[in-house]
XYZ file of C-alpha atoms in Angstrom:
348
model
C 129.736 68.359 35.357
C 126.581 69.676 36.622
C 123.666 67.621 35.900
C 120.302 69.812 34.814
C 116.913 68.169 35.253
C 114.610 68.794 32.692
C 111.072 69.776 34.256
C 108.384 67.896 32.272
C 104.819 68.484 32.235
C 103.596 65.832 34.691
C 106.643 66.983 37.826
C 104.733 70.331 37.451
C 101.370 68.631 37.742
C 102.745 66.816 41.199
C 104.848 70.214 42.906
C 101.393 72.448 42.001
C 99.566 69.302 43.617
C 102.375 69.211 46.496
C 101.928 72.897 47.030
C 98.142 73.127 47.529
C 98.257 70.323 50.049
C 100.729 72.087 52.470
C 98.534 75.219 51.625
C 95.657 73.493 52.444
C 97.728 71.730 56.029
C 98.712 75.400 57.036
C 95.191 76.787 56.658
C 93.504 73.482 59.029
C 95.894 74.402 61.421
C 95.076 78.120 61.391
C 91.968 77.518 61.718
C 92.171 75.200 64.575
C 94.093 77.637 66.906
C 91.651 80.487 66.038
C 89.071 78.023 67.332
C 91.198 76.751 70.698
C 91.789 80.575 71.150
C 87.980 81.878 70.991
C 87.158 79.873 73.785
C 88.666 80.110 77.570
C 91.634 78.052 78.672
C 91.856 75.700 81.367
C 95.417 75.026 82.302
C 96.363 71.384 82.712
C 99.851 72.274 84.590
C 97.243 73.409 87.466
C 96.926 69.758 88.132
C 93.339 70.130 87.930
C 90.978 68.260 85.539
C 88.791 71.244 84.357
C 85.747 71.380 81.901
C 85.063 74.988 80.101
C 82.226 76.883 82.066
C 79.154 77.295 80.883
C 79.149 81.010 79.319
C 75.470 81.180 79.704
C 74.064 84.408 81.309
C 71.288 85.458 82.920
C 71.553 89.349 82.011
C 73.136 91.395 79.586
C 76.715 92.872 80.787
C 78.568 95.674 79.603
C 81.744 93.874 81.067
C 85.949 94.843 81.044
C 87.979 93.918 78.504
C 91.676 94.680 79.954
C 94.246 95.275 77.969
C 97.055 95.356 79.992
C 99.201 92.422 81.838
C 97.917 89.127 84.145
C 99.964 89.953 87.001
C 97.622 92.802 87.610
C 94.987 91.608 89.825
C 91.112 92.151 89.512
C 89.208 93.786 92.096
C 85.699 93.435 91.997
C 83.399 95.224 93.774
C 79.725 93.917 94.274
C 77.016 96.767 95.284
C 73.284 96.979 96.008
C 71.532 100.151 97.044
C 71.262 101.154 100.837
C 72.638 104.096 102.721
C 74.920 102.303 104.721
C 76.788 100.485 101.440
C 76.282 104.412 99.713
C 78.739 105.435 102.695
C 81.094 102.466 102.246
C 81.075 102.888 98.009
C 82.030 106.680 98.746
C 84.753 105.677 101.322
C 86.115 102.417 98.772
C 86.456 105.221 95.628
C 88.292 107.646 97.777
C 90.234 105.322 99.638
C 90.523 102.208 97.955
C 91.386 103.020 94.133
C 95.066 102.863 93.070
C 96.381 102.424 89.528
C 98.128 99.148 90.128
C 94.914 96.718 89.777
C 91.804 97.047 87.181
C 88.560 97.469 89.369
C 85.240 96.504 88.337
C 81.791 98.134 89.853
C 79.164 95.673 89.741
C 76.144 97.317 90.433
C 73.009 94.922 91.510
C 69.583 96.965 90.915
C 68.360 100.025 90.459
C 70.557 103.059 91.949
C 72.092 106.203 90.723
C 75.579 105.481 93.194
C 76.656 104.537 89.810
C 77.584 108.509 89.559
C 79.972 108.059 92.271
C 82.360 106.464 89.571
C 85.010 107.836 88.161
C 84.912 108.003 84.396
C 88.655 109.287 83.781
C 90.133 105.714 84.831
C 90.948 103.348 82.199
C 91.237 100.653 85.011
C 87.856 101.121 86.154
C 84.609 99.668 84.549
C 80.861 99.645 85.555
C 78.544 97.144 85.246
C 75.445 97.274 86.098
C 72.897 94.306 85.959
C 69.531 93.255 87.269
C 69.479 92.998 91.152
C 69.780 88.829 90.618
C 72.078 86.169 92.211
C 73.517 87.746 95.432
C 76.498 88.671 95.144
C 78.329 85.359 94.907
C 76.389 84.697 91.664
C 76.852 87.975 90.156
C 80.647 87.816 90.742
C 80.662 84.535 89.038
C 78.590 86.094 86.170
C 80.986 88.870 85.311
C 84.614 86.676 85.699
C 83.113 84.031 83.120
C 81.341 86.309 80.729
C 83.934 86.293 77.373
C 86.732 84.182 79.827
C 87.639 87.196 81.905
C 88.708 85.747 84.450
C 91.134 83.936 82.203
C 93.078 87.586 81.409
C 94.340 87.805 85.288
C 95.851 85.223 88.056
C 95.062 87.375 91.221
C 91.194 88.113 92.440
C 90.004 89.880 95.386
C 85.870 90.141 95.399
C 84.452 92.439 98.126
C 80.997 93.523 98.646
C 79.321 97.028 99.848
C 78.503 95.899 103.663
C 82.242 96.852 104.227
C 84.164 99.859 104.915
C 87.579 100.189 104.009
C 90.234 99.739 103.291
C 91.907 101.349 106.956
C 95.431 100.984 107.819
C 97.266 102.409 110.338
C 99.663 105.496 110.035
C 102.646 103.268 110.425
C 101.620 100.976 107.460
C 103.231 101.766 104.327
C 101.790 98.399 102.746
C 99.389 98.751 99.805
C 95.922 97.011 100.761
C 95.494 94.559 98.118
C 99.135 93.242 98.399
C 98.209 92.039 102.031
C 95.324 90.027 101.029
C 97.158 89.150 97.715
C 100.529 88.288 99.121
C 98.790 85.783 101.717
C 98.057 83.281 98.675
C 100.791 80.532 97.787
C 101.428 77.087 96.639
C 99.185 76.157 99.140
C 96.765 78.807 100.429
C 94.271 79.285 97.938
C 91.434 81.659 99.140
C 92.176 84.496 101.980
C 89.511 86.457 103.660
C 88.963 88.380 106.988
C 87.249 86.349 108.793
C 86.667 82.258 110.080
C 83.201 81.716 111.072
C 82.613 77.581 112.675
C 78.741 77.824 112.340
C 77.091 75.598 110.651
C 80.341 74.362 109.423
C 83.966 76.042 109.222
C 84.003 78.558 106.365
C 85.939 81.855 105.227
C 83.269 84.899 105.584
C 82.845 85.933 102.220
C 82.211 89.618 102.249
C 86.071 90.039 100.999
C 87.771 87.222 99.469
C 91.097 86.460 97.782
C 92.164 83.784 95.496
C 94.121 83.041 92.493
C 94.095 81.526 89.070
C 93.902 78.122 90.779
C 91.473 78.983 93.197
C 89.390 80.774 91.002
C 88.956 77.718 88.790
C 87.860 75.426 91.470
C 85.403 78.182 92.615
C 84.096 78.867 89.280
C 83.844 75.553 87.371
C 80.000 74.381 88.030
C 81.559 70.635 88.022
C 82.730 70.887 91.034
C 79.978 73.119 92.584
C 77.979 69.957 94.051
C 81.335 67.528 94.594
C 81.359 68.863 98.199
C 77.853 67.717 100.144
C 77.131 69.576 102.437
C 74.263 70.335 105.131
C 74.451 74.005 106.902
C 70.783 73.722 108.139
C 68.996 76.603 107.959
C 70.811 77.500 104.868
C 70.665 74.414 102.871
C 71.114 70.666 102.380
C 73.626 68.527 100.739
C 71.815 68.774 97.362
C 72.481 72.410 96.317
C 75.529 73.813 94.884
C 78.479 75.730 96.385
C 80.852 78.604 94.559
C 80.685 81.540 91.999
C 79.694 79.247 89.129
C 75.631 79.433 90.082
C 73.220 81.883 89.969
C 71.551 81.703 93.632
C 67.823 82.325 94.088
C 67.688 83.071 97.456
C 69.258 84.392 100.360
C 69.377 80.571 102.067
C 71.069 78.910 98.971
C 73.701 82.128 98.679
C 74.520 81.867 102.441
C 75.094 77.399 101.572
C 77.122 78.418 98.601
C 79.529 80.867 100.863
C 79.927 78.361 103.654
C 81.534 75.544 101.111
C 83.765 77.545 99.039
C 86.540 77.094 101.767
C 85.481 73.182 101.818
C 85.657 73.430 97.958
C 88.780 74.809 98.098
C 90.621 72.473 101.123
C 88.300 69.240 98.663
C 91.186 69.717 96.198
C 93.924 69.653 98.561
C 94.214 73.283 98.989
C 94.059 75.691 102.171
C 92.258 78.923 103.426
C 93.441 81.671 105.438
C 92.254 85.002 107.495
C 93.671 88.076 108.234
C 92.202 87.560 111.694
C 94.405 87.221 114.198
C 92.948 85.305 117.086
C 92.370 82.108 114.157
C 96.085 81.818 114.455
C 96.549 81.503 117.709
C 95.152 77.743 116.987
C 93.997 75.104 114.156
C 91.077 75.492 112.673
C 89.594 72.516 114.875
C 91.034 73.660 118.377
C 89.900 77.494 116.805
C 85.801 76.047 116.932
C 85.920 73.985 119.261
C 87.427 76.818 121.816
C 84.436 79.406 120.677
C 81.628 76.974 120.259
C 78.492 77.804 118.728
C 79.862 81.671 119.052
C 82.283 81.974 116.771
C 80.621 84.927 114.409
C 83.500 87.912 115.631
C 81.123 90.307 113.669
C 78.850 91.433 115.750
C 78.724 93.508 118.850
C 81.281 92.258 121.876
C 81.318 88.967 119.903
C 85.117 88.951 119.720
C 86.074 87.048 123.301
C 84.130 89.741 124.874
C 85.338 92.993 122.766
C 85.167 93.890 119.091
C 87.266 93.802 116.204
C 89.125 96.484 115.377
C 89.218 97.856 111.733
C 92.880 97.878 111.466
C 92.956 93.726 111.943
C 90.767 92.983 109.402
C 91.682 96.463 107.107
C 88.058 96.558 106.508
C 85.008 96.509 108.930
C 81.554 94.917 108.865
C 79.541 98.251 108.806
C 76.165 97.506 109.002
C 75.726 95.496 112.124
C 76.334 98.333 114.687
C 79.767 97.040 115.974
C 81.132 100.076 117.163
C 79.945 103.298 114.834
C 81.521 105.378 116.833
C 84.831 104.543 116.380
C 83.950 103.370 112.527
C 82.156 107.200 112.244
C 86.054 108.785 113.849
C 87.981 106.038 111.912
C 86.401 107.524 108.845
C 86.409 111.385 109.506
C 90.067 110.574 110.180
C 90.997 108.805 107.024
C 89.522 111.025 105.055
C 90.875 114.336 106.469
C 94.950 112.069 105.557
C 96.983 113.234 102.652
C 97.899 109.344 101.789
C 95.481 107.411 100.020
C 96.428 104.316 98.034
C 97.317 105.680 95.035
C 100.024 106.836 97.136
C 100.713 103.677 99.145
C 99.778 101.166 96.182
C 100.965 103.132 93.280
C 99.640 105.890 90.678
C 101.522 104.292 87.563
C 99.965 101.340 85.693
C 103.154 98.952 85.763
């Protein structure tokens, strides 16, 4: 025999009671993720101890919001007016642009190259900011601005005093997978070139890192746990990495030279596409070349220079060799293959 339970006035009292408390639970914890969520993550399975980063700015930016998946990388391109880095912009869009990786322009100062954009890309953006930072800063502007660099685990950051990207005919590999597919567990910023003097450091006119490496190099608490002196750049007192906004070309030039000590001070490593580096360690690689170890520059590579298709991009405003960057060029541009052919011309 089935038992009914009579429902008296003060059961009612304690299920409405009951009822607004869980309501009440449900919206706390609503509101709590809505609060984790407007602010950028820092991944503790990293292994790294990270504290947010500052989202102060120092100019208004117009900057990417993707909307597409974090295993495309971000390419960002840093560029201040000159007619050398015109040349290299013009070469970069025609060459460099594929539809497998969102670009962004960052455009330092006054300059109409802007035009030289294309507008019908959904995975390119502009932005275009006061002529403040170097380009160091300015990249670390635009990647924390809203958590962007939060959306993507792949980064490659180039600047305008490069022309590129130049592969040979027999190369059917897409640019940014070679710098890309260079990271691992390990190797946590890639570049083109190792430079000894003052002190052992990537070049950082291209550089390539991931989600791991892009937190060490962006998180301003660990911009001064690396002391370091690179007289006549700077002392031991002033910051390294993308988290700072550099006054002057000194500090800039400091803050390039210790983002591969950054990096290797959290038990990380760096690499180069250059191929003479690995031919030794990076100890028996400076102490072999001495105070000459800058390959960028005219017969400064053991007595020759480097050619474009080591490094996939050259230094062009030093006067290695324009004549074979001026036929490199004319010769690239008159192929049928660009990389939206070699790196793909469907977003994945």
């Amino acid at each position: 025999m089935a038992v009914q339970l009579k429902t008296t006035g003060s059961s009612s009292k304690q299920s409405t009671t009951r009822w607004r408390g869980i309501l009440l639970s449900t919206i706390l914890v609503a509101l709590l993720f809505v609060g984790l969520y407007s602010q950028p993550l820092f991944f503790d399975e990293d292994g790294l101890d990270q504290k947010p980063i500052s989202k102060k700015l120092h100019t208004n930016q117009a900057v990417f919001d993707p909307s597409h998946g974090r295993d495309r990388p971000l390419i960002l391109y840093a560029y201040a007016e000159s007619d050398n880095a015109r040349e290299n912009l013009e070469f970069f869009v025609k060459r460099g642009l594929h539809a497998r990786a969102d670009f962004i322009f960052i455009f330092n100062g006054e300059t109409d190259a802007v035009g030289m954009i294309p507008t019908n890309l959904e995975n390119v953006k502009i932005v275009q900011r006061e002529n403040t930072c170097y380009d160091i800063g300015a990249f670390g502007q635009v990647l924390a601005k809203d958590g962007l660099w939060m959306k993507y685990k792949r980064f490659i950051t180039l600047n305008a005093s490069i022309r590129g990207p130049f592969l040979p005919v027999w190369s059917d590999e897409c640019w940014t997978d070679a710098f890309l597919n260079k990271l691992s567990d390990t190797v946590k910023l890639v570049g083109l070139s190792y430079h000894c003097v003052p002190s052992p450091h990537v070049q950082s006119m291209l550089l390539a890192t991931d989600r791991v490496g892009m937190k060490i190099l962006l998180d301003p608490t660990y911009a001064y746990s690396v002391p370091l002196d690179t007289p006549p750049w700077g002392g031991a007192e002033l910051p390294v990495g993308y988290s700072v906004c550099y006054s002057d070309y000194a500090q800039a030039v400091h803050a390039e030279i210790g983002m591969a000590r950054l990096i290797r001070s959290q038990g990380f490593e760096v690499d180069v596409m250059l191929t003479s580096v690995h031919a030794y360690t990076p100890k028996e690689y400076c102490e072999v070349l001495g105070p000459q170890s800058d390959h960028l520059g005219a017969g400064n590579y053991f007595g020759s220079n480097v050619h474009p298709y080591e490094l996939i991009f050259a230094k062009a405003n030093r006067g290695i060799d324009d004549a074979l960057l001026d036929h490199l060029t004319e010769w690239h541009y008159t192929m049928n293959d660009t990389s939206w052919d070699k790196c793909g011309r469907d977003r994945p």
